[in-house]
Tab-separated table of C-alpha atoms in Angstrom:
chain	number	residue	atom	x	y	z
W	1168	MET	CA	-0.062	-0.051	-0.018
W	1169	ALA	CA	1.224	3.424	-0.826
W	1170	GLU	CA	2.444	5.552	2.160
W	1171	LEU	CA	0.194	8.602	2.521
W	1172	TRP	CA	2.865	10.732	3.843
W	1173	SER	CA	5.377	10.127	1.110
W	1174	ASP	CA	5.305	11.709	-2.596
W	1175	GLY	CA	1.744	10.608	-3.897
W	1176	SER	CA	1.282	13.459	-6.632
W	1177	CYS	CA	-0.958	12.576	-9.233
W	1178	SER	CA	0.017	13.176	-12.942
W	1179	CYS	CA	-2.154	13.411	-16.035
W	1180	THR	CA	-2.279	15.376	-19.084
W	1181	GLY	CA	-3.970	18.632	-19.116
W	1182	LYS	CA	-4.105	21.703	-16.805
W	1183	SER	CA	-1.583	21.708	-13.951
W	1184	ALA	CA	-2.465	23.012	-10.430
W	1185	ALA	CA	-0.922	22.844	-7.039
W	1186	ILE	CA	-2.839	23.771	-3.792
W	1187	SER	CA	-0.801	27.250	-3.605
W	1188	GLU	CA	-2.062	28.044	-7.179
W	1189	THR	CA	-5.746	27.040	-6.692
W	1190	SER	CA	-6.204	28.929	-3.467
W	1191	GLY	CA	-4.431	32.176	-4.956
W	1192	SER	CA	-6.068	35.144	-6.099
W	1193	SER	CA	-5.214	34.518	-9.774
W	1194	TRP	CA	-7.638	31.599	-9.663
W	1195	VAL	CA	-10.089	32.957	-7.368
W	1196	GLY	CA	-10.589	36.227	-9.237
W	1197	ARG	CA	-12.275	34.239	-12.127
W	1198	GLN	CA	-15.220	33.068	-9.986
W	1199	SER	CA	-18.710	34.441	-10.320
W	1200	ALA	CA	-18.931	35.512	-6.772
W	1201	ASP	CA	-15.729	37.352	-7.015
W	1202	GLN	CA	-17.349	39.428	-10.160
W	1203	VAL	CA	-20.350	40.155	-8.097
W	1204	SER	CA	-18.158	41.589	-5.337
W	1205	THR	CA	-15.841	43.568	-8.052
W	1206	ASP	CA	-19.006	44.974	-9.678
W	1207	ARG	CA	-20.131	46.190	-6.044
W	1208	CYS	CA	-16.754	47.830	-5.696
W	1209	ALA	CA	-17.105	49.681	-8.956
W	1210	GLU	CA	-20.541	50.822	-7.912
W	1211	SER	CA	-19.420	52.216	-4.539
W	1212	LYS	CA	-16.710	54.110	-6.311
W	1213	ILE	CA	-19.442	55.740	-8.468
W	1214	TRP	CA	-21.623	56.328	-5.343
W	1215	PHE	CA	-18.608	58.030	-3.897
W	1216	LYS	CA	-18.216	60.210	-6.744
W	1217	GLU	CA	-22.031	61.054	-6.648
W	1218	ALA	CA	-21.696	61.948	-3.101
W	1219	GLN	CA	-18.918	64.275	-3.795
W	1220	SER	CA	-20.776	65.980	-6.497
W	1221	TYR	CA	-22.988	67.780	-4.099
W	1222	LEU	CA	-20.055	69.698	-2.704
W	1223	TYR	CA	-19.322	71.361	-5.960
W	1224	PRO	CA	-21.271	74.217	-7.712
W	1225	GLN	CA	-24.531	73.149	-9.395
W	1226	VAL	CA	-24.936	74.981	-12.486
W	1227	GLY	CA	-28.057	74.674	-14.844
W	1228	ILE	CA	-29.850	76.578	-17.613
W	1229	THR	CA	-33.534	76.605	-18.197
W	1230	VAL	CA	-35.120	78.134	-21.402
W	1231	GLU	CA	-38.742	78.679	-21.506
W	1232	TYR	CA	-41.204	79.589	-24.354
W	1233	VAL	CA	-44.837	80.497	-23.386
W	1234	ARG	CA	-47.619	81.086	-25.832
W	1235	ASN	CA	-50.267	83.222	-24.371
W	1236	ILE	CA	-53.434	82.139	-26.448
W	1237	LYS	CA	-55.530	84.719	-24.432
W	1238	PRO	CA	-53.094	86.833	-22.348
W	1239	ALA	CA	-53.815	87.773	-18.869
W	1240	VAL	CA	-55.116	91.219	-17.955
W	1241	PHE	CA	-55.048	93.498	-15.039
W	1242	PHE	CA	-57.507	96.299	-14.324
W	1243	LEU	CA	-56.790	100.040	-13.963
W	1244	PRO	CA	-59.354	102.793	-13.386
W	1245	VAL	CA	-60.358	104.539	-16.484
W	1246	PHE	CA	-58.425	107.720	-17.130
W	1247	SER	CA	-58.989	110.754	-19.605
W	1248	ILE	CA	-57.745	114.221	-20.306
W	1249	ASN	CA	-59.714	117.129	-19.415
W	1250	SER	CA	-59.785	120.522	-21.136
W	1251	ALA	CA	-56.652	121.852	-18.903
W	1252	SER	CA	-54.696	119.013	-20.506
W	1253	GLN	CA	-54.834	117.221	-17.135
W	1254	ILE	CA	-55.058	113.387	-16.725
W	1255	VAL	CA	-58.302	112.357	-14.812
W	1256	PHE	CA	-59.194	109.105	-13.219
W	1257	ASP	CA	-62.715	107.620	-12.932
W	1258	ASP	CA	-62.468	105.267	-9.777
W	1259	LYS	CA	-65.996	103.931	-10.553
W	1260	GLN	CA	-64.914	102.472	-14.135
W	1261	LEU	CA	-62.173	99.953	-14.612
W	1262	GLN	CA	-60.485	99.177	-17.932
W	1263	ALA	CA	-58.625	95.833	-18.959
W	1264	ILE	CA	-54.938	96.278	-19.654
W	1265	PRO	CA	-53.147	93.255	-21.154
W	1266	ALA	CA	-50.412	91.916	-18.624
W	1267	SER	CA	-48.262	90.011	-21.206
W	1268	SER	CA	-47.811	89.495	-24.955
W	1269	LYS	CA	-48.734	86.613	-26.893
W	1270	ASN	CA	-45.172	85.263	-27.124
W	1271	ALA	CA	-43.036	85.198	-23.912
W	1272	TYR	CA	-39.453	84.123	-23.581
W	1273	ASN	CA	-37.352	83.292	-20.414
W	1274	GLY	CA	-33.785	82.091	-20.157
W	1275	ASN	CA	-32.207	81.516	-16.612
W	1276	VAL	CA	-28.614	80.467	-15.657
W	1277	ASN	CA	-28.793	79.044	-12.055
W	1278	VAL	CA	-25.712	78.653	-9.762
W	1279	SER	CA	-25.868	77.132	-6.183
W	1280	MET	CA	-23.257	75.733	-3.943
W	1281	PRO	CA	-23.343	74.619	-0.269
W	1282	LEU	CA	-21.171	76.792	1.974
W	1283	PHE	CA	-21.798	74.899	5.084
W	1284	ASN	CA	-23.648	71.646	5.159
W	1285	GLN	CA	-22.512	68.840	7.576
W	1286	GLU	CA	-25.071	66.292	6.025
W	1287	ILE	CA	-23.481	66.266	2.648
W	1288	SER	CA	-19.929	66.268	3.869
W	1289	GLY	CA	-21.033	63.257	6.365
W	1290	ASN	CA	-22.592	61.522	3.078
W	1291	VAL	CA	-19.072	61.718	1.440
W	1292	LYS	CA	-17.499	60.051	4.176
W	1293	THR	CA	-20.012	57.349	4.449
W	1294	ALA	CA	-19.460	56.751	0.755
W	1295	HIS	CA	-15.720	56.506	1.033
W	1296	LEU	CA	-16.276	53.994	4.006
W	1297	ASP	CA	-18.652	51.926	1.891
W	1298	GLU	CA	-15.927	51.770	-0.909
W	1299	SER	CA	-13.539	50.339	1.703
W	1300	LEU	CA	-16.173	48.047	2.913
W	1301	ASN	CA	-16.966	46.694	-0.449
W	1302	ASN	CA	-12.991	46.189	-0.994
W	1303	ALA	CA	-13.150	44.092	2.096
W	1304	ASN	CA	-16.141	42.132	1.118
W	1305	LEU	CA	-14.107	41.315	-2.178
W	1306	GLU	CA	-11.398	39.949	-0.030
W	1307	LEU	CA	-13.856	38.151	2.146
W	1308	SER	CA	-15.545	36.328	-0.974
W	1309	ARG	CA	-12.166	35.281	-2.247
W	1310	TRP	CA	-11.011	34.055	1.454
W	1311	GLU	CA	-14.219	31.878	1.477
W	1312	LEU	CA	-13.670	30.633	-2.004
W	1313	ALA	CA	-10.135	29.967	-1.250
W	1314	ASP	CA	-11.038	27.756	1.715
W	1315	GLU	CA	-13.422	26.044	-0.527
W	1316	ILE	CA	-11.179	25.381	-3.118
W	1317	ARG	CA	-8.425	24.165	-0.723
W	1318	LYS	CA	-10.967	21.817	0.765
W	1319	ALA	CA	-11.969	20.504	-2.658
W	1320	TYR	CA	-8.402	19.947	-3.547
W	1321	PHE	CA	-7.687	17.942	-0.372
W	1322	ASN	CA	-10.735	15.789	-1.254
W	1323	ILE	CA	-9.775	15.022	-4.613
W	1324	LEU	CA	-6.186	13.896	-3.428
W	1325	ILE	CA	-7.973	11.697	-0.872
W	1326	ALA	CA	-10.274	10.340	-3.484
W	1327	ARG	CA	-7.533	9.397	-5.783
W	1328	GLN	CA	-5.386	7.787	-2.898
W	1329	ASN	CA	-8.737	5.557	-2.215
W	1330	GLN	CA	-8.383	4.637	-5.692
W	1331	VAL	CA	-5.091	3.538	-5.357
W	1332	LEU	CA	-6.013	1.476	-2.182
W	1333	THR	CA	-9.112	0.011	-3.967
W	1334	ASP	CA	-7.155	-1.055	-6.971
W	1335	ALA	CA	-4.558	-2.813	-4.694
W	1336	SER	CA	-7.375	-4.513	-2.954
W	1337	LEU	CA	-8.807	-5.808	-6.345
W	1338	LYS	CA	-5.575	-7.053	-7.407
W	1339	ARG	CA	-5.150	-9.152	-4.087
W	1340	SER	CA	-8.765	-10.415	-4.624
W	1341	GLU	CA	-7.677	-11.493	-8.008
W	1342	ARG	CA	-4.627	-13.288	-6.854
W	1343	ASN	CA	-6.707	-15.147	-4.106
W	1344	LEU	CA	-9.052	-16.184	-6.868
W	1345	ASN	CA	-6.290	-17.524	-8.956
W	1346	ASP	CA	-4.884	-19.243	-5.628
W	1347	SER	CA	-8.303	-20.659	-4.798
W	1348	ARG	CA	-8.688	-22.204	-8.310
W	1349	GLN	CA	-5.183	-23.750	-8.094
W	1350	LEU	CA	-5.802	-25.133	-4.568
W	1351	PHE	CA	-9.329	-26.425	-5.783
W	1352	VAL	CA	-7.443	-28.581	-8.455
W	1353	LYS	CA	-5.050	-29.903	-6.022
W	1354	GLY	CA	-7.960	-30.694	-3.610
W	1355	TYR	CA	-6.948	-28.251	-0.939
W	1356	ALA	CA	-9.990	-25.949	-1.420
W	1357	ASN	CA	-13.570	-26.701	-1.877
W	1358	LYS	CA	-16.043	-24.994	-4.525
W	1359	SER	CA	-17.374	-22.793	-1.566
W	1360	ASP	CA	-13.952	-21.259	-1.308
W	1361	THR	CA	-13.772	-20.643	-5.016
W	1362	LEU	CA	-17.144	-19.119	-5.184
W	1363	GLY	CA	-16.249	-16.733	-2.204
W	1364	ALA	CA	-13.151	-15.485	-3.891
W	1365	TRP	CA	-14.712	-14.854	-7.191
W	1366	SER	CA	-17.734	-12.994	-5.353
W	1367	ASN	CA	-15.203	-11.022	-3.675
W	1368	VAL	CA	-13.418	-9.974	-6.829
W	1369	GLU	CA	-16.799	-8.959	-8.365
W	1370	LEU	CA	-17.410	-6.832	-4.973
W	1371	MET	CA	-14.020	-5.189	-5.346
W	1372	LYS	CA	-14.841	-4.275	-9.106
W	1373	ILE	CA	-18.089	-2.534	-7.978
W	1374	ASN	CA	-15.926	-0.587	-5.128
W	1375	CYS	CA	-13.550	0.407	-7.779
W	1376	SER	CA	-16.138	1.595	-10.254
W	1377	LYS	CA	-17.704	3.438	-7.081
W	1378	VAL	CA	-14.351	5.083	-6.324
W	1379	GLY	CA	-13.526	6.103	-9.791
W	1380	THR	CA	-16.775	7.834	-9.888
W	1381	ALA	CA	-15.988	9.775	-6.652
W	1382	VAL	CA	-12.801	10.717	-8.157
W	1383	LYS	CA	-14.425	12.201	-10.994
W	1384	GLN	CA	-17.114	13.933	-9.055
W	1385	SER	CA	-14.454	15.508	-6.899
W	1386	GLY	CA	-12.540	16.583	-9.679
W	1387	ASN	CA	-15.612	18.166	-11.464
W	1388	TYR	CA	-16.491	20.150	-8.321
W	1389	LEU	CA	-12.708	21.575	-8.102
W	1390	LYS	CA	-12.886	22.385	-11.854
W	1391	SER	CA	-16.220	24.269	-11.130
W	1392	LEU	CA	-14.538	26.132	-8.534
W	1393	LEU	CA	-11.599	27.056	-10.693
W	1394	ASN	CA	-14.015	27.984	-13.425
W	1395	LEU	CA	-12.415	25.328	-15.844
W	1396	PRO	CA	-14.043	23.131	-18.359
W	1397	LEU	CA	-15.324	19.931	-16.978
W	1398	ASP	CA	-13.773	18.037	-19.934
W	1399	LYS	CA	-10.343	19.652	-19.218
W	1400	ASP	CA	-8.012	17.095	-17.539
W	1401	LEU	CA	-6.422	18.477	-14.161
W	1402	GLU	CA	-2.958	17.444	-13.039
W	1403	LEU	CA	-2.350	17.657	-9.403
W	1404	THR	CA	1.167	18.236	-8.615
W	1405	ASP	CA	0.980	18.373	-4.912
W	1406	SER	CA	1.412	15.197	-2.466
W	1407	ILE	CA	-0.675	14.119	0.503
W	1408	GLY	CA	1.630	15.110	3.238
W	1409	VAL	CA	2.375	17.490	6.075
W	1410	GLN	CA	4.337	19.489	3.653
W	1411	LEU	CA	1.292	20.425	1.945
W	1412	VAL	CA	-0.359	22.529	4.412
W	1413	GLY	CA	2.581	23.104	6.855
W	1414	GLU	CA	4.588	21.301	9.393
W	1415	GLN	CA	2.501	19.665	11.894
W	1416	GLN	CA	4.796	20.485	14.795
W	1417	ASN	CA	4.641	24.070	14.184
W	1418	LEU	CA	0.802	23.993	14.439
W	1419	ILE	CA	0.865	22.265	17.562
W	1420	ASN	CA	3.403	24.727	19.008
W	1421	ASP	CA	1.145	27.654	17.797
W	1422	THR	CA	3.460	29.036	15.325
W	1423	LEU	CA	0.581	30.154	13.326
W	1424	LYS	CA	-0.923	32.845	15.728
W	1425	ALA	CA	-4.367	33.974	15.402
W	1426	ASN	CA	-4.478	37.380	13.941
W	1427	ASN	CA	-7.785	39.039	13.488
W	1428	LEU	CA	-6.296	41.612	11.490
W	1429	LYS	CA	-5.583	39.124	8.711
W	1430	ARG	CA	-9.169	38.001	8.566
W	1431	PRO	CA	-11.341	39.779	5.905
W	1432	ASP	CA	-14.575	39.043	7.813
W	1433	PHE	CA	-12.979	41.090	10.838
W	1434	ARG	CA	-11.832	44.022	8.466
W	1435	ALA	CA	-15.353	44.003	6.918
W	1436	ASN	CA	-16.883	44.425	10.422
W	1437	ASP	CA	-14.467	47.077	11.396
W	1438	TRP	CA	-15.455	49.206	8.209
W	1439	LYS	CA	-19.264	48.345	8.989
W	1440	THR	CA	-18.685	49.656	12.428
W	1441	GLN	CA	-17.165	52.856	11.154
W	1442	ILE	CA	-19.953	53.268	8.610
W	1443	ALA	CA	-22.327	53.085	11.511
W	1444	GLN	CA	-20.572	55.446	13.562
W	1445	GLN	CA	-20.422	57.883	10.637
W	1446	GLN	CA	-24.261	57.361	10.022
W	1447	VAL	CA	-24.935	58.401	13.543
W	1448	LYS	CA	-23.000	61.623	12.686
W	1449	ASN	CA	-24.894	62.207	9.555
W	1450	GLU	CA	-28.306	61.812	11.365
W	1451	GLN	CA	-27.093	64.247	14.077
W	1452	SER	CA	-26.102	66.730	11.540
W	1453	LYS	CA	-29.724	67.289	10.382
W	1454	TYR	CA	-30.100	69.224	13.794
W	1455	LEU	CA	-27.365	71.695	12.407
W	1456	PRO	CA	-28.054	74.774	10.190
W	1457	SER	CA	-26.990	74.914	6.647
W	1458	LEU	CA	-25.636	77.769	4.602
W	1459	ALA	CA	-25.645	77.880	0.852
W	1460	PHE	CA	-24.940	80.324	-2.194
W	1461	VAL	CA	-27.222	80.843	-4.857
W	1462	GLY	CA	-27.228	83.093	-7.849
W	1463	GLN	CA	-29.321	83.441	-11.087
W	1464	TYR	CA	-28.850	85.425	-14.343
W	1465	THR	CA	-32.088	86.105	-16.384
W	1466	LEU	CA	-32.942	87.122	-19.939
W	1467	GLN	CA	-36.560	87.865	-20.685
W	1468	ALA	CA	-38.571	88.919	-23.792
W	1469	GLN	CA	-42.223	89.554	-24.896
W	1470	SER	CA	-43.718	90.299	-28.289
W	1471	ASP	CA	-47.017	89.739	-30.097
W	1472	ASN	CA	-44.838	88.753	-33.204
W	1473	PHE	CA	-41.749	86.809	-34.218
W	1474	ASN	CA	-39.586	89.716	-35.404
W	1475	PHE	CA	-36.703	88.946	-33.267
W	1476	ALA	CA	-34.621	91.824	-34.563
W	1477	ARG	CA	-37.100	94.245	-32.894
W	1478	TYR	CA	-37.082	92.366	-29.544
W	1479	ASN	CA	-36.314	94.077	-26.358
W	1480	VAL	CA	-34.284	91.583	-24.114
W	1481	PRO	CA	-33.770	92.932	-20.559
W	1482	ASN	CA	-31.697	91.036	-18.232
W	1483	SER	CA	-31.396	90.512	-14.396
W	1484	PHE	CA	-28.865	89.144	-11.988
W	1485	TYR	CA	-28.782	88.366	-8.361
W	1486	VAL	CA	-26.820	86.331	-5.735
W	1487	ASP	CA	-28.097	85.214	-2.600
W	1488	VAL	CA	-26.700	83.535	0.637
W	1489	GLN	CA	-29.642	81.305	2.268
W	1490	LEU	CA	-29.325	80.316	5.806
W	1491	SER	CA	-31.683	77.127	6.639
W	1492	ILE	CA	-32.216	76.450	10.381
W	1493	PRO	CA	-34.309	73.279	11.162
W	1494	ILE	CA	-36.642	73.980	14.240
W	1495	PHE	CA	-39.003	70.980	14.131
W	1496	THR	CA	-39.412	67.992	11.996
W	1497	GLY	CA	-42.081	66.017	13.803
W	1498	PHE	CA	-39.558	64.062	15.610
W	1499	ARG	CA	-38.172	62.547	12.389
W	1500	THR	CA	-34.734	63.330	13.224
W	1501	ASP	CA	-34.876	61.892	16.739
W	1502	ALA	CA	-36.121	58.442	15.437
W	1503	ARG	CA	-33.464	58.247	12.697
W	1504	VAL	CA	-30.505	59.051	15.199
W	1505	LYS	CA	-31.861	56.395	17.457
W	1506	GLN	CA	-32.054	53.925	14.584
W	1507	SER	CA	-28.484	54.729	13.728
W	1508	LYS	CA	-27.358	54.225	17.253
W	1509	LEU	CA	-28.969	50.801	17.444
W	1510	ALA	CA	-27.312	49.912	14.095
W	1511	LEU	CA	-23.859	50.918	15.680
W	1512	GLU	CA	-24.630	48.747	18.761
W	1513	GLN	CA	-25.685	45.758	16.395
W	1514	ALA	CA	-22.244	46.070	14.681
W	1515	ILE	CA	-20.291	46.085	17.856
W	1516	THR	CA	-22.058	43.028	19.105
W	1517	ALA	CA	-21.316	41.317	15.654
W	1518	ARG	CA	-17.588	41.975	16.250
W	1519	SER	CA	-17.822	40.332	19.767
W	1520	VAL	CA	-19.587	37.312	18.307
W	1521	LEU	CA	-16.993	36.795	15.593
W	1522	GLU	CA	-14.321	37.157	18.126
W	1523	ASN	CA	-15.756	34.197	20.205
W	1524	GLN	CA	-16.380	32.271	16.954
W	1525	ALA	CA	-12.759	32.877	15.886
W	1526	ASN	CA	-11.390	31.729	19.193
W	1527	LEU	CA	-13.576	28.562	19.107
W	1528	GLN	CA	-12.488	27.629	15.787
W	1529	VAL	CA	-8.765	27.999	16.583
W	1530	SER	CA	-9.412	25.801	19.809
W	1531	ASN	CA	-11.454	23.323	17.945
W	1532	ASN	CA	-9.041	22.737	15.136
W	1533	ARG	CA	-6.057	22.608	17.318
W	1534	LEU	CA	-7.801	19.831	19.286
W	1535	ALA	CA	-8.769	18.158	15.992
W	1536	ILE	CA	-5.182	18.335	14.648
W	1537	THR	CA	-3.942	16.586	18.103
W	1538	GLU	CA	-6.573	13.938	17.784
W	1539	SER	CA	-6.016	13.412	14.044
W	1540	THR	CA	-2.141	13.198	14.605
W	1541	GLU	CA	-2.700	10.490	17.205
W	1542	LYS	CA	-5.373	8.620	14.926
W	1543	ILE	CA	-2.851	8.586	12.284
W	1544	LYS	CA	-0.120	6.884	14.208
W	1545	GLY	CA	-2.664	4.399	15.822
W	1546	GLN	CA	-4.085	3.481	12.339
W	1547	LYS	CA	-0.819	3.084	10.792
W	1548	ASN	CA	0.161	0.396	13.330
W	1549	ILE	CA	-3.189	-1.275	12.813
W	1550	GLN	CA	-2.731	-1.270	9.198
W	1551	TYR	CA	0.717	-2.846	9.375
W	1552	ALA	CA	-0.620	-5.288	11.909
W	1553	ARG	CA	-3.589	-6.279	9.648
W	1554	GLU	CA	-1.253	-6.654	6.730
W	1555	GLN	CA	0.835	-9.240	8.671
W	1556	ALA	CA	-2.482	-11.099	9.641
W	1557	LEU	CA	-3.475	-11.146	6.145
W	1558	ALA	CA	-0.146	-12.832	4.895
W	1559	PHE	CA	-0.204	-15.231	7.868
W	1560	ILE	CA	-3.799	-16.435	7.184
W	1561	LYS	CA	-3.168	-16.535	3.445
W	1562	ALA	CA	-0.012	-18.713	3.767
W	1563	ARG	CA	-2.162	-21.228	6.037
W	1564	TRP	CA	-4.914	-21.270	3.597
W	1565	GLN	CA	-2.553	-22.049	0.728
W	1566	LYS	CA	-1.212	-24.886	2.622
W	1567	GLY	CA	-4.832	-26.241	3.456
W	1568	PHE	CA	-4.653	-25.164	7.167
W	1569	ALA	CA	-7.286	-22.394	7.037
W	1570	LYS	CA	-10.609	-21.799	5.174
W	1571	TYR	CA	-11.038	-19.222	2.690
W	1572	THR	CA	-13.700	-17.551	4.961
W	1573	ASP	CA	-10.751	-16.622	7.287
W	1574	VAL	CA	-8.771	-15.150	4.350
W	1575	ALA	CA	-11.986	-13.150	3.349
W	1576	ASP	CA	-12.290	-11.808	6.929
W	1577	ALA	CA	-8.803	-10.829	7.038
W	1578	GLU	CA	-9.057	-9.125	3.676
W	1579	LEU	CA	-12.163	-7.241	4.696
W	1580	GLN	CA	-10.321	-5.912	8.086
W	1581	MET	CA	-7.238	-4.944	5.722
W	1582	VAL	CA	-9.511	-2.774	3.517
W	1583	GLN	CA	-11.332	-1.381	6.722
W	1584	ALA	CA	-7.774	-0.430	8.081
W	1585	ASP	CA	-6.716	1.235	4.789
W	1586	ASN	CA	-10.141	3.255	4.677
W	1587	ASP	CA	-9.721	4.180	8.382
W	1588	TYR	CA	-6.136	5.289	7.865
W	1589	THR	CA	-7.044	7.444	4.676
W	1590	GLN	CA	-9.876	8.947	6.676
W	1591	SER	CA	-7.449	10.027	9.478
W	1592	VAL	CA	-5.431	11.623	6.988
W	1593	PHE	CA	-8.471	13.441	5.551
W	1594	GLU	CA	-9.492	14.511	8.960
W	1595	TYR	CA	-6.050	15.832	9.702
W	1596	LEU	CA	-5.924	17.779	6.492
W	1597	ALA	CA	-9.444	19.215	7.211
W	1598	ALA	CA	-8.381	20.371	10.619
W	1599	VAL	CA	-5.288	21.923	9.441
W	1600	ALA	CA	-6.971	23.815	6.674
W	1601	GLY	CA	-9.664	24.940	9.185
W	1602	TYR	CA	-6.851	26.124	11.617
W	1603	TYR	CA	-5.235	28.259	8.534
W	1604	LYS	CA	-8.690	29.836	7.999
W	1605	ALA	CA	-9.489	30.491	11.654
W	1606	THR	CA	-6.098	32.172	12.208
W	1607	GLY	CA	-6.572	34.264	9.010
W	1608	ASN	CA	-3.847	32.553	7.129
W	1609	ILE	CA	-4.381	31.572	3.484
W	1610	LEU	CA	-2.119	28.894	1.767
């Protein structure tokens, strides 16, 4: 049986991949989840520019044409000129005077800019923090995907090693069948022994087919994570050993220190907390007055005809400084401030939960590493003992001193020992991978 701690790399034609490559950003960046986070980062940059735009002068032009079908009028007292050439008003009679021409034109150039507005400034800061949060979420998605790829990589290595063990068991069963037939001819074995050996061969063929399917399925899952075509062959250049995930003794001695600053989920939570703190300030800024600059330049013209050369176009211009002081908003601002403070408390509580979970993950994975290490040693000894027992029983059977059922039982125990040993190796690799993730280290 192949030693799992020795060089057990698999080689085939096609794409070459090692665990350091498959969990790296060059692979992970091709995933759809990563693309979603990338799109959100781009969206947050646009939102930041939008928030900044409110700090700049806002300039707009409006042009208006009005056709007065029936122009409005205003009323004045009737007046006349008496014999002394004086204007005389008759307050008892009114006459209608047109208030506008049939054609009216208006053109305005409007300029406005905030001089003091804490709410706008706060929104700019929030947009900048949101951009950093989306960058952290991008790292988080890559971190999670890298961990999933690492586990899938270990799984296919174990599946292929199971295939090697199953093939070895099939060859042993075929040799047993051949020996049983020879012993049957010599009269040292009965028909039942031969049928039992044949049945064992057929059973191992079924197991080989099952393991082959598992290898293909685990390979397809890894290809899907790497966004590779399923019909593409994948060459695994790593071996199943402690060198794949770091020296075991270093892990037990806690060389890998838990560093929360390395974990993207902690960094994302930090940005969420800062956003929540800024949001409290944004809501509180609505209590403050705001100061803005406003200016307008206007051109006007009216006429009953379209002879533009004879139009009189007067203009006007003004500038204004507006001071807005909020006095009462129906308790709306108070409610929003309270909501933002609750959101801040939730972010702080989430950080505490993350820290507890991280400590629990580190502790549990360290315990699992220690347990798996001891299991590997014990299973290796059991594997060696059952291999010797199988050889002893088989030698006695070939001499006619034992039944084939004894050989079959020893063979079954040998297969079980191989499976238990492989499972122990997988549990060790899974625990080490979990420890790397929990301490914020990516292979």
